[in-house]
């Protein structure tokens, strides 16, 4: 499975879809909807449908926070760029004019991409793709749906992606134009040539996963 989503890729995982017509919801309006509906996550698919997901809870949210903390510490320590949490949105357009607005659990934008952006590009949902994303599979997510979302991220230009599956205690590594690599309960995760020097300690991630799976 090559990590480029075809034109007829399955829709994004979600609980509710509302046909709204692409472009009919501005970034400011979407931000207002998010603020007025805490506990829910809003995205737009390529047909302009509003996709509504419930936020991950318990261990899934804790894992996202732990990963975000480590990426944030690396950024402050010299990695630069901008690290963002699950509240961050990216409105991306591919070469064929297809648009998606997605919100990863953790993301990072390189200093080079930020330097090339305009002020308008970074207001509200960023008008470009991040360099790195993390998706944490929550109990309400199916693995196939999350894998599809990772393929969509790569299609829109993400350079490195991690899909963390707490149920199976493994991580899928996504890279452009490559098959996803499965790591079974890795002790560390490497930022490779994208987040140079980042090494994430996974001990707390698997402790949280074990606690969840023991319930």
Backbone as a ProteinNet text record, in pm:
[ID]
protein_1_A
[PRIMARY]
XXXXXXXXXXXXXXXXXXXXXXXXXXXXXXXXXXXXXXXXXXXXXXXXXXXXXXXXXXXXXXXXXXXXXXXXXXXXXXXXXXXXXXXXXXXXXXXXXXXXXXXXXXXXXXXXXXXXXXXXXXXXXXXXXXXXXXXXXXXXXXXXXXXXXXXXXXXXXXXXXXXXXXXXXXXXXXXXXXXXXXXXXXXXXXXXXXXXXXXXXXXXXXXXXXXXXXX
[TERTIARY]
84.9	0	88.3	95.7	174.3	99.7	173.2	108.5	70.1	-5.2	-64.8	-211.7	-298.7	-441.5	-494	-563.9	-622.4	-739.8	-784.7	-894.9	-1020.6	-1038.8	-1160	-1131.9	-1034.5	-1002.2	-1124.3	-1138.7	-1252	-1258.2	-1376.3	-1389.4	-1318.1	-1293.6	-1227.2	-1312.1	-1247.3	-1324.4	-1399.6	-1521.1	-1598.2	-1731	-1795.6	-1924.2	-2040.1	-2023.7	-2131.6	-2073.6	-2145.5	-2104.1	-2217.7	-2181.8	-2280.9	-2236.9	-2310.8	-2276.8	-2290.2	-2176.3	-2179.9	-2131.7	-2075.5	-2024	-1887.1	-1786.8	-1649.9	-1636	-1573	-1548.9	-1659.8	-1769.6	-1880.6	-1857.1	-1759.4	-1724.7	-1584.5	-1571.5	-1440.7	-1364.5	-1232.3	-1152.2	-1203.5	-1242.9	-1293.2	-1422.4	-1510.3	-1635.5	-1608.8	-1514	-1481.5	-1422.1	-1337.4	-1282	-1393.5	-1491.2	-1602.6	-1682.7	-1707.8	-1780	-1704.4	-1570.6	-1489.8	-1497.5	-1488	-1491.6	-1625.8	-1733.2	-1866.5	-1906.4	-1823.5	-1855.2	-1734	-1693.6	-1578.8	-1603	-1494.5	-1505.9	-1531.5	-1541.1	-1563.4	-1455.6	-1430.8	-1325.7	-1387.9	-1363.2	-1427.9	-1324.5	-1352.4	-1265.5	-1351.8	-1287.7	-1357.8	-1293.9	-1377.6	-1322.3	-1318.2	-1274.1	-1252.4	-1382.5	-1496.7	-1624.9	-1686.6	-1612.4	-1663.1	-1757.7	-1764.2	-1850.2	-1781.7	-1859.3	-1809.3	-1810	-1692.3	-1676.7	-1657.4	-1742.7	-1742.4	-1697.9	-1590.1	-1537.4	-1540.4	-1567.2	-1551.3	-1402.7	-1353	-1212.9	-1182.2	-1058.7	-1014.1	-1008.6	-1035.7	-1031.9	-934.5	-918.7	-839.2	-698.2	-656.8	-519.8	-482.7	-576.2	-545.1	-505.1	-581	-547.8	-417.5	-394.5	-271.1	-149.1	-163.9	-53.2	-24.6	-129.7	-110.1	-37	-73.4	-7.8	138.9	167.2	305.4	391.4	340.1	414.5	434.9	329.3	339.2	441.9	448.5	545.7	687.8	714.4	850	889.3	795.1	823.6	845	762.9	777.1	910.6	956.4	1086.3	1199.8	1187.8	1288.8	1288.9	1172	1162.2	1230.1	1197.4	1255.8	1406.9	1450.9	1592.3	1677	1615.6	1694.3	1631.1	1525.4	1461.8	1391.1	1342.1	1274.9	1139.9	1087.7	958	845	734.6	617.4	557	542.9	476.8	335.8	237.8	98.9	27.7	-81.8	-157.6	-282.4	-377.3	-494.6	-591.2	-570.6	-657.9	-617.6	-503.1	-451.1	-513.6	-548.4	-603.5	-517.1	-521.6	-446.6	-541.5	-555.1	-635.8	-540.1	-539.7	-440.2	-505.4	-431.9	-478.6	-370.6	-410.2	-310.7	-301.3	-219.2	-194.4	-318.6	-415.1	-539	-648.2	-615.6	-712.6	-804.2	-780.2	-860.6	-816.6	-912.4	-884.1	-932.4	-853.3	-891.8	-855	-936.4	-900.9	-897	-777	-756.8	-691.7	-713.2	-654.6	-585	-451.8	-380	-373.8	-334.2	-319.4	-194.7	-89.3	34.3	87.1	146.6	205.6	323.2	403.8	518.8	537.7	565.1	591.8	734.9	810.5	951.7	972.6	1089.2	1119.6	1116.4	1160.4	1162.3	1021.8	928.4	790.3	726	755.7	702.4	758.7	887.8	951.3	889.8	840.6	781.6	633.8	574.3	430.9	403.1	285.3	239.9	165	135.9	59.6	-77.2	-138.2	-269.7	-262.5	-149.1	-133.9	-141	-103.2	-94.6	-205.5	-302.8	-418.4	-523.2	-573.4	-671.9	-606.4	-674.6	-616.4	-504.2	-388.4	-276.8	-309.3	-272.4	-307.5	-198.1	-144	-43.3	-33.8	42.7	54.3	165.7	154	265.7	373	490.9	598.1	585.8	525.3	520.3	386.9	326.7	200.7	204.2	126.6	101.4	-48.9	-97	-235.9	-233.4	-311.5	-322.5	-456.6	-453.7	-577.9	-651	-765.7	-847.2	-940.1	-1004.3	-1092.7	-1206.2	-1247.2	-1358.8	-1314.9	-1184.3	-1132.7	-1105.1	-1138	-1096.5	-956.9	-877.9	-741.4	-742.9	-832.9	-835.3	-867.2	-957.9	-989.8	-870.6	-801.1	-684.6	-572.3	-557.4	-456.6	-491.4	-619.7	-662.3	-629.2	-652.9	-621.9	-472	-388.5	-244.8	-205.8	-268.6	-240.8	-276.6	-385.7	-427.5	-325	-277.5	-172.6	-52.4	-7.8	109.5	81.5	-38.7	-77	-62.6	-92.8	-88	49.7	150.9	287.1	354.4	292.5	359	482.6	590.5	718.7	742.9	676.4	690.7	565.2	513	393	401.2	344.1	336.8	191.1	148.4	16.7	39.1	0.9	23	-103.8	-92.6	-206.1	-190.5	-266.6	-253.7	-308.5	-407.1	-467.2	-367.8	-294.2	-197.6	-57.1	-37.7	94.1	198.8	165.6	262.4	250	341.6	344.7	368.2	287.7	308.3	380.5	494.2	572.3	539.6	499.3	464.9	568.6	616.5	710.9	661.5	696.8	647.8	689.3	592.9	617.1	681.1	651.8	701.1	588.3	607.8	513.9	524.1	413.3	422.2	504.2	582.8	666.3	603.5	585	525.6	634.7	628.8	719.3	638	675.8	603.6	664	586	623.1	766.9	796.4	932.9	963.8	1089.4	1130.1	1151.5	1187.9	1205.7	1152.6	1126.2	1087.5	1180.2	1228.1	1330.1	1268.3	1305.9	1257.4	1321.3	1418.3	1483.9	1539.8	1528.3	1584	1482.6	1369.3	1266.2	1278.3	1267.3	1289.5	1425.3	1530.2	1666	1704.3	1743.9	1785.7	1675.2	1551.6	1441.5	1443.8	1440.3	1425.3	1322	1206.7	1096.5	1108.7	1104.2	1103.2	959.6	938.1	802.2	757.9	839.5	806.4	670.9	643.6	517.5	400.8	423.6	318.2	269.7	364.2	324	271.6	316.3	257.3	109.6	78	-61.7	-141.4	-81.1	-148.6	-176.4	-80.9	-100.2	-211.2	-217.1	-323.7	-459.8	-467.4	-594.2	-636	-540.1	-571.9	-601.6	-560.9	-587	-728.2	-795.4	-931.2	-1031.3
-118.8	0	123.7	198.1	319.1	430.2	514	613.4	739.6	723	834.9	802.9	887.1	858.8	881	783.9	803.1	898.4	939.4	1035.8	982.6	849.8	791.3	728	784.8	730.2	733.6	636	635.3	764.9	804.5	928.8	919.7	1034.8	1040.1	975.4	916.9	862.4	973.3	945	1046.5	991.8	1062.8	1020.4	1079.9	1205.8	1276.2	1350.7	1350.5	1425.4	1517.3	1642.8	1740.8	1803.7	1785.1	1845.7	1996.4	2067	2211.4	2286.3	2215.1	2283	2340.5	2297.8	2337.5	2488.6	2542.5	2684.8	2762.1	2697.2	2769.7	2798.6	2731.4	2756.4	2814.9	2935.4	2999.3	2943.8	2972.2	2927.8	2989.1	3117	3184.5	3121	3085.2	3020.5	2883.2	2811.1	2678.4	2688.3	2788.7	2810	2838.8	2920.8	2953.2	2826.7	2742.6	2617.7	2531.1	2523.6	2443	2497.7	2630	2691.9	2670.2	2668.8	2656.4	2511.3	2417.6	2275.6	2201.2	2228.4	2159.3	2009.4	1933.8	1787.7	1727.5	1812.1	1762.9	1817.7	1745.1	1779.8	1790.2	1901.3	1929	1934.5	1862.1	1861.4	1872.4	1905.6	1910.2	1809.8	1727.6	1635.1	1701.5	1625.9	1686.7	1729.3	1680.4	1721.3	1837.4	1889.8	2001.3	1961	1831	1787	1809.9	1857.8	1878.3	1743.6	1700.7	1572.2	1599.9	1540.9	1569.2	1444.1	1457.5	1348.2	1386.2	1289.8	1315.1	1306.1	1396.3	1392.4	1264.5	1217.6	1101.9	1136.4	1038.3	1063.5	971.6	994.7	909.3	888.8	761.5	731.9	788	790.3	841.4	987.3	1066.6	1208.2	1225.5	1142	1151.5	1119.8	1021.9	986.9	1101.9	1164.4	1280	1391.7	1414.2	1517.7	1483.9	1356.9	1316	1330.8	1288.7	1303.9	1451	1530.6	1673.3	1739.6	1695.2	1751	1724.5	1601.3	1567.2	1638.2	1647.9	1721.4	1869.6	1924.1	2063.6	2092.1	2001	2018.1	2015.9	1927.8	1922.3	2052.6	2106.4	2231.7	2346	2358.7	2465.6	2446.6	2321.2	2290.4	2312.8	2356.5	2385.4	2341.4	2261.2	2214.5	2324.7	2425.4	2538.1	2500.8	2589.5	2565.5	2587	2517.9	2531	2393.7	2357.4	2232.7	2266.2	2181.3	2212.1	2086.8	2109.2	1997.5	1970.2	1896.8	1851.2	1963.1	2081.8	2193.9	2261.4	2221.2	2285.1	2225.6	2312.2	2266	2308.1	2228.2	2256.7	2245	2355.1	2354.8	2339.2	2220.9	2185	2164.7	2199.3	2182.5	2110.8	2005.8	1931.9	1987.9	1924.7	1973.4	1969.6	1887.8	1877.6	1968.3	2050.1	2143.2	2084.7	1960.7	1900.1	1953.8	1983.8	2048.3	1963	1959.6	1894.4	1986.1	1985.4	2049.9	1940.9	1916.6	1808.4	1860.3	1787	1821.3	1697.8	1695	1580.7	1592.4	1484.5	1489.2	1567.5	1555.3	1631.6	1666.8	1784.9	1821.9	1914.9	1926.3	2016.4	2074.8	2205.3	2277.6	2327.8	2304	2339.8	2490.7	2539.2	2681.4	2728.8	2643.1	2680.6	2701.6	2615.7	2629.6	2754.7	2782.2	2902	3028.7	3025.4	3143.2	3177.2	3074.9	3097.7	3134.2	3127	3151.7	3300.8	3341.3	3478	3485.1	3606.6	3624.7	3557.5	3565.8	3504.7	3353.3	3298	3151.8	3091.4	3169.1	3113.9	3164	3235.2	3277.7	3167.3	3131	3023.4	2891.4	2813.9	2690.9	2728.4	2667.7	2699.2	2656.4	2739	2713.8	2635.4	2535.7	2448.2	2324.6	2227	2102.9	2112.6	2040.6	2030.2	1937.4	1941.5	1850.9	1715.5	1715.1	1594.6	1589.2	1469.6	1452.9	1324.1	1325.1	1205	1188.7	1068.7	1032.8	920.1	935.7	832	764	634.6	559.8	545.9	611.1	604.7	483.4	446.2	328.9	338.7	460.5	476.4	472.1	467.2	468.8	327.3	300.8	174.4	193.5	87.9	96.8	134.6	75.3	104	250.8	308.5	449.5	538.6	505.1	583.9	568.4	449.1	428.9	510.5	517.8	600.5	746.4	793.4	932.4	958.3	864.6	881	888.5	808.7	813.4	950.8	1007.5	1140.1	1245.2	1237.1	1328.9	1322.5	1202.1	1188	1240.3	1218.6	1268.6	1420.8	1488.3	1634.2	1689.5	1604.7	1654.5	1641.1	1570.9	1547.9	1461.4	1493.6	1426.6	1307.5	1305.1	1193.5	1186.9	1066	1049.7	926.1	936.6	822.6	796.6	672.1	627.9	537	584.8	512	434.9	303.5	215.6	162.7	220.7	181	41.3	-0.2	-130.8	-242.3	-227.6	-329.4	-301.8	-186.1	-144.7	-145.3	-79.7	-65.6	71.1	100.9	228.5	201.9	266.2	262	390.4	375.6	489.8	513.9	637.9	674.8	771.9	739.9	824.4	839.6	949.6	970.5	857.5	811.7	713.1	584.2	546.7	421	346	215.3	135.9	174.9	178.9	205.5	97.1	137.2	45.2	22.5	-104	-139	-165.8	-94.6	-117.5	-168.8	-284.7	-343.7	-297.5	-220.1	-167.8	-113	-16	38.7	112	108.8	179.9	328.3	361.9	500.9	520.4	646.1	682.7	794.6	781.9	870.7	971.6	1098.7	1201.8	1198.3	1110.4	1086.6	1216.7	1235.6	1355.6	1468.8	1452.7	1557.2	1637.8	1571.6	1634.6	1586.1	1645.6	1595.6	1607.2	1494.8	1492.6	1455.2	1445.1	1406.6	1256.9	1219.3	1079.5	1073.4	1019.8	1013.2	887.3	903.2	791.5	740.5	614.4	559.1	491.1	495.3	422.7	464.5	595.3	642.5	607.7	605.7	570.8	428.3	335.9	196.1	169.3	248.3	235.3	272.4	381.3	422.6	320.1	264.3	161.9	37.1	-3.8	-121.6	-99.4	22.3	53.9	46	98.3	96.6	-45.3	-126.3	-262.6	-355.1	-314.2	-396	-376.9	-268.7	-240.3	-340.7
0	0	0	-110.4	-118.9	-47.5	24	109.3	32.8	-73.4	-146.8	-166.3	-114.2	-118.9	-260.3	-320.6	-452.2	-446.7	-563.9	-569.3	-503.9	-510.2	-452.9	-317.3	-243	-110.3	-21.4	69.6	161.8	239.5	284.3	359.6	492.6	550.1	680.1	787.4	890.9	1001.6	1072.2	1113	1184.1	1229.4	1317.6	1370.6	1291	1248.3	1179.7	1060.5	946.2	828.7	787	760.4	720.8	590.5	482.6	355.3	363.8	343	360.6	237.7	138.2	20.8	49.9	-26.8	-1.5	-3.7	99.6	107.5	174.8	209.2	269.8	417	477.7	616.5	619.7	670.6	680	799.1	802.6	916.1	1045.7	1039.3	1158.7	1207.5	1113.7	1152.4	1212.8	1153.4	1205.5	1345.2	1367.7	1501.4	1602.3	1560.9	1650.9	1684.1	1583.7	1606.3	1706.8	1691.1	1783.2	1925.1	1938.1	2070.8	2139.8	2061.8	2118.6	2143.9	2097.4	2114.4	2167.8	2292.1	2349.3	2355.9	2334.9	2337.1	2200.9	2095.5	1960.3	1867.5	1761.2	1666.4	1527.6	1457.6	1330	1218.3	1109.2	992	866.6	753	624.6	531.3	463.6	366.4	229.3	127	-4.8	-72.3	-27.2	-83.1	-6.3	90.6	168.6	278.9	309.3	417.7	551.2	647.1	782	853.1	896.8	964.7	1113	1196.1	1339.3	1413.6	1489.6	1568.7	1715.7	1800.9	1944.2	1976.1	2059.5	2097.9	2175	2157.3	2233.2	2381.2	2465.3	2608.1	2677.4	2806.6	2892.2	2837.7	2821.1	2783.7	2646.4	2552.3	2418.6	2423.7	2498.1	2512.6	2589.2	2690.3	2767.1	2680.6	2591.9	2502.9	2406.6	2353	2267.2	2339.3	2466	2545.4	2570.7	2599.7	2625	2499.6	2386.5	2261.6	2228.3	2247.7	2222	2312.3	2438.1	2532.4	2485.1	2443.3	2401.2	2271.9	2178.8	2054.5	2086.5	2176.7	2215.5	2282	2368.5	2433.2	2330.7	2232.3	2125.5	2046.1	2018.1	1942.4	2018	2146.3	2227.6	2242.3	2245.1	2261.5	2137.7	2028.8	1908.7	1778.8	1786.6	1663.2	1587	1661	1598.1	1539.8	1456.2	1394.8	1493.8	1470.5	1556.7	1582.4	1709.3	1748.2	1793.5	1755.2	1784.3	1835.2	1909.3	1966.3	1883	1942.2	1868	1830.8	1884.7	1850	1719.7	1663	1542.1	1416.5	1321.2	1194.4	1077.3	970.6	848.7	729.1	654.9	533.6	415.1	354.6	254.6	117.9	12.3	-125	-204.3	-279.4	-357.4	-499.2	-582.4	-717.7	-805.8	-770	-846.8	-792.3	-693.1	-638.1	-532.7	-491.8	-386.3	-251.2	-165.7	-38.4	77.3	182.6	307.7	423.3	526.6	652.3	757.7	812.4	907.7	1035.2	1144.6	1273.9	1331	1332.1	1390.3	1541.8	1607.4	1753.3	1793.9	1715.8	1735.6	1597.3	1583.5	1455.4	1475.6	1372.7	1374.6	1235.4	1232.9	1107.9	1113.1	1007.3	1004.8	996	1041.6	1029.3	884	791.6	650.3	596.5	636.2	588.4	648.7	774.9	838.3	773.8	738.1	678	542.7	471.5	339.7	347.3	466.3	482.7	499.1	455	478.3	610.7	653.2	776.9	766.3	647.8	628.4	634.1	591.6	590.6	730.4	831.3	967	1057.6	1002.7	1081	1079.7	1196.7	1204.2	1165.4	1081.4	1029.6	933	949.7	861.4	718.5	622.3	481.4	409.6	475.3	417.5	504.6	460	535.6	638.8	750.5	844.4	787.5	847.2	806	874.4	992.6	1075.8	1148.2	1154.1	1226.6	1308.4	1415	1495.4	1507.7	1483.5	1512.1	1614.6	1721.4	1825	1807.2	1789.2	1769.7	1903.2	1911.8	2032.7	2025.3	2136.7	2135	2033.7	1998.4	1905	1758.8	1733	1595.5	1546.1	1420.8	1360.8	1302.5	1301.8	1250	1102.2	1024.5	880.4	853.1	929.7	911.1	945.2	1052.1	1089.5	987.3	930.7	825.5	701.4	668.6	555.8	581.1	702.2	733.4	721.2	763	748.7	601.3	516.6	373.4	316	365.9	319.6	362.2	485	528.8	434.9	402.7	317.3	176.6	128.6	-3.9	-11.8	97.6	98.3	136.8	147.8	160.3	294.4	389.1	517.7	494	562	539	630.7	745.8	839.9	925	943.6	1024.8	1111.5	1232.3	1324.5	1357.3	1340.2	1384.7	1505.2	1622.2	1747.5	1782.8	1787.4	1816.5	1958.7	2051	2190.8	2216.4	2139.8	2159.7	2128.2	2017.7	1976.6	2028.5	2090.4	2141	2028.9	1919.3	1811.4	1745.8	1656.3	1585.8	1437.8	1353.3	1209.6	1169.3	1098.8	1052.6	904.4	873.9	736.4	681.5	559.3	487.8	343.3	275.9	138.5	44.4	-33.1	-139	-88.6	35.4	90.4	158.2	170.8	248.1	395.5	468.5	613	682.5	779.7	856.5	992.3	1030.2	1158.2	1260.7	1373.4	1485.2	1603.3	1657	1768.3	1900.8	1972.4	2103.8	2104.3	2021.4	2019.3	2149.4	2190.8	2311.7	2285.3	2162	2122.5	1980.9	1944.9	1809.3	1763.7	1639.9	1586.3	1489.5	1504.5	1413.7	1276.6	1257.4	1129	1070.7	938.5	875.2	868	937.3	939.6	1069.1	1182.8	1313.1	1362.5	1307.5	1329.4	1477.4	1533.4	1673.4	1770.6	1724.1	1813.4	1839.2	1965	2004.8	2115.9	2084.9	2180.3	2264.7	2395.3	2489.7	2500.7	2465.9	2460.7	2589.7	2694.7	2817.7	2873.3	2879.5	2934.8	2844	2715.4	2619.9	2643.9	2658	2675.2	2816	2914	3047.8	3042.4	2974	2959.5	2880.4	2777.3	2697.2	2780.2	2859.6	2944.5	3045.5	3102.2	3197.4	3130.7	3007.4	2935.4	2900	2855.3	2812.4	2930	3050.9	3169.4	3221.8	3180.9	3231.4	3176.1
[MASK]
+++++++++++++++++++++++++++++++++++++++++++++++++++++++++++++++++++++++++++++++++++++++++++++++++++++++++++++++++++++++++++++++++++++++++++++++++++++++++++++++++++++++++++++++++++++++++++++++++++++++++++++++++++++++

